[in-house]
Amino acid sequence: NAAENAIRPVALGRKNWLFAGAPKGADASAMLFSLVETAKANEIEPQAYLKFLFERFPAAQTTEEIKALMPQHVDKSLLPSLPKPKPRKK
């Protein structure tokens, strides 16, 4: 299924990432992987999305503004122009 396919790269690299150094580092890695995979699932090029997010997130003041920056809610016309990822095989 799509969810299993999305987490497969993380599962394959698990041994390489076994040690995050600290619980906060593990939390940060999990959040970053989640954002990247959610961007891919929404047909957004992850590099373009992360650039957009890192530029705009510091100015977000409210929960609504933060929610609008998430990959499933972002206005794609605001993202930098980079090639879209290839569609996932189903």
CSV table of N, CA and C in Angstrom, one decimal:
chain,number,residue,atom,x,y,z
A,1,ASN,N,0.8,-1.2,0.0
A,1,ASN,CA,0.0,0.0,0.0
A,1,ASN,C,0.9,1.2,0.0
A,2,ALA,N,0.3,2.4,-0.2
A,2,ALA,CA,1.0,3.6,-0.4
A,2,ALA,C,1.8,4.0,0.9
A,3,ALA,N,1.2,3.8,2.0
A,3,ALA,CA,1.9,4.2,3.3
A,3,ALA,C,3.1,3.3,3.5
A,4,GLU,N,3.0,2.0,3.2
A,4,GLU,CA,4.1,1.2,3.4
A,4,GLU,C,5.3,1.5,2.4
A,5,ASN,N,4.9,1.9,1.2
A,5,ASN,CA,5.9,2.3,0.2
A,5,ASN,C,6.6,3.6,0.6
A,6,ALA,N,5.8,4.5,1.2
A,6,ALA,CA,6.4,5.8,1.6
A,6,ALA,C,7.5,5.6,2.7
A,7,ILE,N,7.3,4.6,3.6
A,7,ILE,CA,8.2,4.5,4.7
A,7,ILE,C,9.3,3.5,4.4
A,8,ARG,N,9.2,2.8,3.2
A,8,ARG,CA,10.3,1.8,2.9
A,8,ARG,C,11.7,2.4,2.9
A,9,PRO,N,12.0,3.6,2.3
A,9,PRO,CA,13.3,4.1,2.4
A,9,PRO,C,13.8,4.3,3.8
A,10,VAL,N,12.9,4.7,4.7
A,10,VAL,CA,13.3,4.8,6.1
A,10,VAL,C,13.6,3.5,6.7
A,11,ALA,N,12.8,2.5,6.4
A,11,ALA,CA,13.0,1.1,7.0
A,11,ALA,C,14.3,0.5,6.5
A,12,LEU,N,14.6,0.8,5.2
A,12,LEU,CA,15.9,0.2,4.6
A,12,LEU,C,17.1,0.9,5.2
A,13,GLY,N,17.0,2.1,5.6
A,13,GLY,CA,18.2,2.8,6.2
A,13,GLY,C,18.2,2.8,7.7
A,14,ARG,N,17.3,2.1,8.3
A,14,ARG,CA,17.2,2.0,9.8
A,14,ARG,C,18.5,1.7,10.5
A,15,LYS,N,19.3,0.7,10.0
A,15,LYS,CA,20.5,0.4,10.7
A,15,LYS,C,21.5,1.5,10.6
A,16,ASN,N,21.5,2.3,9.5
A,16,ASN,CA,22.4,3.4,9.3
A,16,ASN,C,22.1,4.5,10.3
A,17,TRP,N,20.8,4.6,10.6
A,17,TRP,CA,20.3,5.8,11.4
A,17,TRP,C,20.0,5.3,12.8
A,18,LEU,N,20.5,4.2,13.2
A,18,LEU,CA,20.1,3.6,14.5
A,18,LEU,C,20.4,4.5,15.7
A,19,PHE,N,21.5,5.3,15.6
A,19,PHE,CA,21.8,6.1,16.7
A,19,PHE,C,21.6,7.6,16.3
A,20,ALA,N,20.7,8.2,16.9
A,20,ALA,CA,20.4,9.6,16.6
A,20,ALA,C,21.2,10.6,17.5
A,21,GLY,N,21.8,10.0,18.5
A,21,GLY,CA,22.6,10.9,19.4
A,21,GLY,C,21.9,11.3,20.6
A,22,ALA,N,20.6,11.5,20.5
A,22,ALA,CA,19.8,12.0,21.6
A,22,ALA,C,18.3,11.8,21.2
A,23,PRO,N,17.4,11.7,22.2
A,23,PRO,CA,16.0,11.6,21.8
A,23,PRO,C,15.5,12.8,21.0
A,24,LYS,N,16.0,14.0,21.3
A,24,LYS,CA,15.5,15.2,20.5
A,24,LYS,C,16.0,15.1,19.1
A,25,GLY,N,17.2,14.5,18.9
A,25,GLY,CA,17.7,14.3,17.5
A,25,GLY,C,16.8,13.3,16.8
A,26,ALA,N,16.4,12.3,17.5
A,26,ALA,CA,15.5,11.3,16.8
A,26,ALA,C,14.2,11.9,16.5
A,27,ASP,N,13.6,12.7,17.4
A,27,ASP,CA,12.4,13.4,17.1
A,27,ASP,C,12.5,14.3,15.9
A,28,ALA,N,13.6,15.1,15.8
A,28,ALA,CA,13.9,16.0,14.7
A,28,ALA,C,14.0,15.2,13.4
A,29,SER,N,14.7,14.1,13.4
A,29,SER,CA,14.8,13.2,12.2
A,29,SER,C,13.5,12.7,11.7
A,30,ALA,N,12.7,12.3,12.7
A,30,ALA,CA,11.3,11.7,12.4
A,30,ALA,C,10.5,12.8,11.7
A,31,MET,N,10.5,14.0,12.3
A,31,MET,CA,9.7,15.1,11.7
A,31,MET,C,10.2,15.4,10.3
A,32,LEU,N,11.5,15.5,10.1
A,32,LEU,CA,12.0,15.8,8.8
A,32,LEU,C,11.6,14.8,7.7
A,33,PHE,N,11.8,13.5,8.1
A,33,PHE,CA,11.4,12.4,7.2
A,33,PHE,C,9.9,12.5,6.9
A,34,SER,N,9.1,12.8,7.9
A,34,SER,CA,7.7,12.8,7.7
A,34,SER,C,7.3,14.0,6.7
A,35,LEU,N,8.0,15.1,6.9
A,35,LEU,CA,7.7,16.2,5.9
A,35,LEU,C,8.1,15.9,4.5
A,36,VAL,N,9.3,15.3,4.3
A,36,VAL,CA,9.7,14.9,3.0
A,36,VAL,C,8.8,13.9,2.4
A,37,GLU,N,8.4,12.9,3.1
A,37,GLU,CA,7.5,11.8,2.5
A,37,GLU,C,6.1,12.4,2.2
A,38,THR,N,5.7,13.3,3.1
A,38,THR,CA,4.3,13.9,2.9
A,38,THR,C,4.4,14.8,1.6
A,39,ALA,N,5.5,15.5,1.4
A,39,ALA,CA,5.7,16.3,0.2
A,39,ALA,C,5.6,15.4,-1.0
A,40,LYS,N,6.4,14.3,-1.0
A,40,LYS,CA,6.4,13.4,-2.1
A,40,LYS,C,5.0,12.9,-2.4
A,41,ALA,N,4.3,12.5,-1.3
A,41,ALA,CA,2.9,12.0,-1.5
A,41,ALA,C,1.9,13.0,-2.1
A,42,ASN,N,2.3,14.3,-1.9
A,42,ASN,CA,1.4,15.4,-2.5
A,42,ASN,C,2.0,15.9,-3.8
A,43,GLU,N,2.9,15.1,-4.4
A,43,GLU,CA,3.6,15.5,-5.7
A,43,GLU,C,4.3,16.9,-5.6
A,44,ILE,N,5.0,17.1,-4.5
A,44,ILE,CA,5.8,18.3,-4.3
A,44,ILE,C,7.2,17.9,-4.2
A,45,GLU,N,8.1,18.6,-5.0
A,45,GLU,CA,9.5,18.3,-4.9
A,45,GLU,C,10.0,18.6,-3.5
A,46,PRO,N,10.6,17.6,-2.8
A,46,PRO,CA,11.0,17.9,-1.4
A,46,PRO,C,12.0,19.0,-1.2
A,47,GLN,N,12.9,19.1,-2.1
A,47,GLN,CA,13.9,20.2,-1.9
A,47,GLN,C,13.3,21.6,-2.0
A,48,ALA,N,12.4,21.7,-3.0
A,48,ALA,CA,11.7,23.0,-3.1
A,48,ALA,C,10.8,23.3,-1.9
A,49,TYR,N,10.1,22.2,-1.4
A,49,TYR,CA,9.2,22.4,-0.3
A,49,TYR,C,10.0,22.8,1.0
A,50,LEU,N,11.2,22.1,1.2
A,50,LEU,CA,11.9,22.4,2.4
A,50,LEU,C,12.5,23.8,2.4
A,51,LYS,N,13.0,24.3,1.2
A,51,LYS,CA,13.4,25.6,1.0
A,51,LYS,C,12.3,26.6,1.4
A,52,PHE,N,11.2,26.4,0.8
A,52,PHE,CA,10.0,27.2,1.1
A,52,PHE,C,9.7,27.2,2.6
A,53,LEU,N,9.6,26.0,3.2
A,53,LEU,CA,9.3,25.9,4.6
A,53,LEU,C,10.3,26.6,5.5
A,54,PHE,N,11.6,26.4,5.2
A,54,PHE,CA,12.6,27.1,6.1
A,54,PHE,C,12.6,28.6,6.0
A,55,GLU,N,12.2,29.1,4.8
A,55,GLU,CA,12.1,30.5,4.6
A,55,GLU,C,10.9,31.1,5.3
A,56,ARG,N,9.8,30.4,5.3
A,56,ARG,CA,8.5,31.0,5.8
A,56,ARG,C,8.2,30.6,7.2
A,57,PHE,N,8.6,29.5,7.7
A,57,PHE,CA,8.2,29.0,9.0
A,57,PHE,C,8.5,30.0,10.2
A,58,PRO,N,9.7,30.6,10.2
A,58,PRO,CA,10.0,31.6,11.3
A,58,PRO,C,9.0,32.7,11.4
A,59,ALA,N,8.3,33.1,10.3
A,59,ALA,CA,7.3,34.2,10.4
A,59,ALA,C,5.9,33.7,10.7
A,60,ALA,N,5.7,32.4,10.8
A,60,ALA,CA,4.4,31.9,11.1
A,60,ALA,C,4.1,32.1,12.6
A,61,GLN,N,3.0,32.8,12.9
A,61,GLN,CA,2.7,33.1,14.3
A,61,GLN,C,1.5,32.3,14.9
A,62,THR,N,0.6,31.8,14.0
A,62,THR,CA,-0.6,31.1,14.5
A,62,THR,C,-0.6,29.7,14.1
A,63,THR,N,-1.4,28.9,14.7
A,63,THR,CA,-1.6,27.5,14.3
A,63,THR,C,-2.0,27.4,12.9
A,64,GLU,N,-2.9,28.3,12.5
A,64,GLU,CA,-3.5,28.3,11.1
A,64,GLU,C,-2.3,28.6,10.1
A,65,GLU,N,-1.5,29.5,10.4
A,65,GLU,CA,-0.3,29.9,9.5
A,65,GLU,C,0.6,28.7,9.4
A,66,ILE,N,0.9,28.0,10.5
A,66,ILE,CA,1.7,26.8,10.5
A,66,ILE,C,1.1,25.7,9.7
A,67,LYS,N,-0.2,25.5,9.9
A,67,LYS,CA,-0.9,24.4,9.2
A,67,LYS,C,-0.9,24.7,7.7
A,68,ALA,N,-1.0,25.9,7.3
A,68,ALA,CA,-1.0,26.3,5.9
A,68,ALA,C,0.4,26.0,5.2
A,69,LEU,N,1.4,25.8,6.0
A,69,LEU,CA,2.8,25.5,5.5
A,69,LEU,C,3.0,24.0,5.3
A,70,MET,N,2.1,23.2,5.9
A,70,MET,CA,2.3,21.7,5.8
A,70,MET,C,2.1,21.3,4.3
A,71,PRO,N,2.8,20.2,3.9
A,71,PRO,CA,2.8,19.8,2.5
A,71,PRO,C,1.3,19.6,2.0
A,72,GLN,N,0.5,19.0,2.8
A,72,GLN,CA,-0.9,18.7,2.3
A,72,GLN,C,-1.8,19.9,2.2
A,73,HIS,N,-1.3,21.1,2.7
A,73,HIS,CA,-2.1,22.3,2.7
A,73,HIS,C,-1.5,23.4,1.9
A,74,VAL,N,-0.2,23.3,1.6
A,74,VAL,CA,0.5,24.4,1.0
A,74,VAL,C,0.0,24.8,-0.4
A,75,ASP,N,0.0,26.1,-0.7
A,75,ASP,CA,-0.3,26.6,-2.0
A,75,ASP,C,0.8,26.3,-2.9
A,76,LYS,N,0.7,25.4,-3.8
A,76,LYS,CA,1.8,24.9,-4.6
A,76,LYS,C,2.3,26.0,-5.5
A,77,SER,N,1.5,27.0,-5.8
A,77,SER,CA,1.9,28.1,-6.7
A,77,SER,C,3.0,29.0,-6.0
A,78,LEU,N,3.1,28.9,-4.7
A,78,LEU,CA,4.1,29.7,-4.0
A,78,LEU,C,5.5,29.0,-3.9
A,79,LEU,N,5.5,27.7,-4.3
A,79,LEU,CA,6.8,27.0,-4.2
A,79,LEU,C,7.8,27.3,-5.3
A,80,PRO,N,9.1,27.3,-5.0
A,80,PRO,CA,10.0,27.5,-6.1
A,80,PRO,C,9.9,26.5,-7.2
A,81,SER,N,10.2,26.8,-8.4
A,81,SER,CA,10.0,25.9,-9.5
A,81,SER,C,11.2,25.0,-9.6
A,82,LEU,N,10.9,23.7,-9.3
A,82,LEU,CA,11.9,22.6,-9.4
A,82,LEU,C,11.1,21.5,-10.0
A,83,PRO,N,11.8,20.6,-10.7
A,83,PRO,CA,11.0,19.4,-11.2
A,83,PRO,C,10.3,18.7,-10.2
A,84,LYS,N,9.1,18.2,-10.5
A,84,LYS,CA,8.3,17.4,-9.6
A,84,LYS,C,8.9,16.0,-9.6
A,85,PRO,N,8.7,15.3,-8.4
A,85,PRO,CA,9.2,13.9,-8.4
A,85,PRO,C,8.4,13.0,-9.3
A,86,LYS,N,9.1,11.9,-9.7
A,86,LYS,CA,8.4,11.0,-10.5
A,86,LYS,C,7.3,10.3,-9.7
A,87,PRO,N,6.1,10.0,-10.4
A,87,PRO,CA,5.0,9.4,-9.6
A,87,PRO,C,5.5,8.1,-9.1
A,88,ARG,N,4.9,7.7,-7.9
A,88,ARG,CA,5.3,6.5,-7.2
A,88,ARG,C,4.6,5.3,-8.0
A,89,LYS,N,5.2,4.2,-8.0
A,89,LYS,CA,4.6,3.0,-8.5
A,89,LYS,C,3.6,2.5,-7.5
A,90,LYS,N,2.5,2.0,-7.9
A,90,LYS,CA,1.5,1.5,-7.0
A,90,LYS,C,1.5,0.0,-6.9
